[in-house]
Amino acid sequence: MSRGPGRVLAGRFLQFWLIQLSAQVGAKVALLFLPLLAIRGYGVSPAVLGFLNALQYFPVLAVALLFGAAFDRWNRRTCFVAAYLGNSAALLLVPLYGDGRHRVLLLVGVCTAMGCLVAFADMCAQTVPPDLVPADQLVAANGRLEFVYSLCLVGAPGAAGLLYDRFGSGPGLTVVSALCCAAGVLSLGLRLSRRAGPEPGARPRVWAATVSGMRFLLRHPVLRVTTVQAGLFNFLEQAVMTVYLLLAVRLWGLSPGSVGMTITVGGAGTVLGAVVAAGRGGRMSAVRALVLGMGLASLTPMLLVFAGGSRPILITMASATFMIYGFGLTLYNVHAVSLRQMLTPPERLGSVSAAYRFLAFGPIGLGALLGGWAGGFLGLRASLTVFVALLAVAFAVFAVSALRLRATIAAVLPKGRGTGPDGAANDSAEPVRTSPANPS
């Protein structure tokens, strides 16, 4: 008899959950702290800001091709330790050497290194839950992990703004570095079995295995739709976020702390989404959860276009936008991650996860570049309007495609795993799992 969802946080999975908590807080705080330092401390242009944001995401392309399938063979504990301690060391370079004449170049190097290491660790983490919990606990386990990501979205932006406002770049980044270091130290005690792989002579090259994972994703009728939508959403969402940071600071006149708080307060929606997805949301039709979640995430940024008035009103509207957006995206993420994991053969999970990261997360860097360029060329308000409209169009196409696949999803899922013949959830089912559009 399997344990109930409430018993998932125990044993090795609890240890892994705590490691992810420390690592994700550090990574998410750095994700906003470094752009705020570039805007307020270094006075960079919109184009340079877009470039710095892109550097935190572009490395996923190279990492996915070079290392993705290796997680099916390597010692994953060593991978976690190296990645988290590497992040800690990279962040310390800014307070140590960030006041020199080449400080922007140093920031470029740190963003690139962190982008590589975060992508490396996140890809490795995608392969771990199936080894720590039974199949009928995957959705619940993913819900608990999504709660970590959601908690980081709630607390990290506000913490980044607060650290920068109160302590400046040096002490603030030292605290973030300590969080990454703690995750690395905790990872030393994580026990993970090595996956059974092909014989050494039969092993394909890592990049070839990742390309094979791409073919698997793009040929699968269900995973193709979720992967393409994730790539489009991440591309446009990052463009929106790049423009929003500039708009909030330069046109709305908000301080870094206030900008962080709009995302933090709004991030309460992501926590609620994680709770709903791990509880009652786990019994929701997969198609219904995917369409509802992506719809809320894609359409609510329209509120930012129409925001106006005093600073308190602007802060309230931005917070409400991120709250609804976060709820929807988290609901989508839990079901998408579960679906992909359930439909992927265990021995191919590393290569398929790497392929997904390449296709879905690679466009994030392009979105950051485009957002920075458009903000300077078209103006901040016009750019925001264009990107939000494109998000709505992409969602409309996704919704039509997903609804047409109701019967296909029911047919491809193993019997008793997640849906009944009408696409409704089966309470006795073994859960499903896929990967987040933007982990989150």
mmCIF file of C-alpha atoms in Angstrom, residues 20 39 82 157 171 268 275 316 347 400 413:
data_model
loop_
_atom_site.group_PDB
_atom_site.id
_atom_site.type_symbol
_atom_site.label_atom_id
_atom_site.label_comp_id
_atom_site.label_asym_id
_atom_site.label_seq_id
_atom_site.Cartn_x
_atom_site.Cartn_y
_atom_site.Cartn_z
ATOM 1 C CA GLN A 20 16.536 22.237 -3.658
ATOM 2 C CA ILE A 39 20.568 48.947 -13.589
ATOM 3 C CA ALA A 82 30.127 20.810 -8.172
ATOM 4 C CA PRO A 157 12.560 38.899 -5.588
ATOM 5 C CA PRO A 171 27.193 41.886 1.534
ATOM 6 C CA ALA A 268 1.809 34.125 -3.333
ATOM 7 C CA VAL A 275 -0.888 23.575 -3.003
ATOM 8 C CA THR A 316 -1.112 46.769 -6.504
ATOM 9 C CA GLU A 347 16.444 4.963 -19.173
ATOM 10 C CA VAL A 400 -7.019 24.563 -29.533
ATOM 11 C CA LEU A 413 -1.247 7.260 -20.825
#
